[in-house]
Each structure stands twice: as structure tokens, then as C-alpha cells.
Amino acid sequence: MQRIYEPRDLLEAEMLRGMLAAEGIEVYLSGRHLIGAVGELPAAGLLGLMAVDEQAERARQLIAAYNGAEPLPG
């Protein structure tokens, strides 16, 4: 497995996980259970999306496309 993305928060992590699942890419969210300890742990780097090696590059491409998308006008 490879760490493919470090989401800002749990909401972004779950949304991206759902998007990737819809594309047939199964991801694991690491650090989910550490969020409750944010006051005691450093905030950066707790969450991470992990994908199997064979799907990691495709997952990164989809996340990059999502992050680069512009909202539709109107």
C-alpha cells in the first residue's frame, strides 16, 4: 500500500474515499481514530488515504483532477 494523499480533515477524506470507490479504487483511511486527540497530537499528517500499489497512480490522478476542477458557472 502507498500513501496517496493527506486530506485536510475527515470530511475531505471521506468525500475523496467515496469518489475513489465510485471509480473502483478501494482506499484505506489511516489516522481516522487519532482525530479525537488533536489537542494532544500535532495536527498535520494525522490523516492519510492509502491505496494498493496497482491503483495508487490512478488514485493520485483522480485526486489531482478533483483538486484542479473549477466550479460550473451559474
Coordinates of C-alpha atoms in Angstrom, one line a residue:
M1 CA 0.0 0.0 0.0
Q2 CA 1.1 3.6 -0.7
R3 CA 0.0 6.8 1.0
I4 CA -1.6 8.7 -1.9
Y5 CA -3.0 11.8 -0.3
E6 CA -3.1 13.7 3.0
P7 CA -6.6 15.3 3.4
R8 CA -7.2 18.5 5.4
D9 CA -9.9 16.9 7.5
L10 CA -12.1 14.0 8.0
L11 CA -14.8 15.4 5.7
E12 CA -12.5 15.8 2.8
A13 CA -11.1 12.3 3.5
E14 CA -14.5 10.6 3.4
M15 CA -15.6 12.6 0.3
L16 CA -12.4 11.5 -1.6
R17 CA -12.7 8.0 -0.4
G18 CA -16.3 7.8 -1.8
M19 CA -15.2 9.4 -5.1
L20 CA -12.4 6.8 -5.5
A21 CA -14.7 4.0 -4.5
A22 CA -17.1 5.1 -7.3
E23 CA -14.2 4.7 -9.7
G24 CA -13.4 1.2 -8.5
I25 CA -10.4 2.2 -6.3
E26 CA -10.5 0.9 -2.8
V27 CA -8.7 3.1 -0.3
Y28 CA -8.0 2.9 3.4
L29 CA -8.2 5.9 5.6
S30 CA -5.4 5.9 8.1
G31 CA -5.4 8.0 11.2
R32 CA -9.2 8.3 11.5
H33 CA -9.2 7.3 15.1
L34 CA -6.5 9.8 16.0
I35 CA -8.7 12.9 15.2
G36 CA -10.1 12.9 18.7
A37 CA -6.6 13.5 20.1
V38 CA -5.8 16.6 18.0
G39 CA -5.3 18.7 21.1
E40 CA -2.5 16.3 22.2
L41 CA -1.0 15.4 18.8
P42 CA 0.4 17.5 16.0
A43 CA -2.5 18.4 13.7
A44 CA -0.7 17.9 10.4
G45 CA -0.2 14.4 8.9
L46 CA -2.7 12.5 11.0
L47 CA -5.0 11.5 8.2
G48 CA -3.8 9.7 5.1
L49 CA -5.5 7.9 2.2
M50 CA -3.8 4.7 1.3
A51 CA -4.2 2.6 -1.9
V52 CA -2.8 -0.7 -3.1
D53 CA 0.3 -0.2 -5.3
E54 CA -1.5 -1.2 -8.5
Q55 CA -4.2 1.5 -8.1
A56 CA -2.1 4.3 -6.4
E57 CA -1.2 6.2 -9.5
R58 CA -4.7 6.2 -10.9
A59 CA -6.0 7.4 -7.4
R60 CA -3.4 10.2 -7.4
Q61 CA -4.6 11.3 -10.9
L62 CA -8.2 11.4 -9.9
I63 CA -7.5 13.4 -6.7
A64 CA -5.3 15.8 -8.7
A65 CA -8.2 16.3 -11.3
Y66 CA -10.6 16.8 -8.4
N67 CA -8.4 19.4 -6.8
G68 CA -7.9 21.2 -10.1
A69 CA -11.5 21.3 -11.0
E70 CA -13.3 24.6 -11.4
P71 CA -17.0 25.1 -10.3
L72 CA -19.6 25.3 -13.1
P73 CA -20.7 28.9 -13.9
G74 CA -24.1 30.0 -12.6

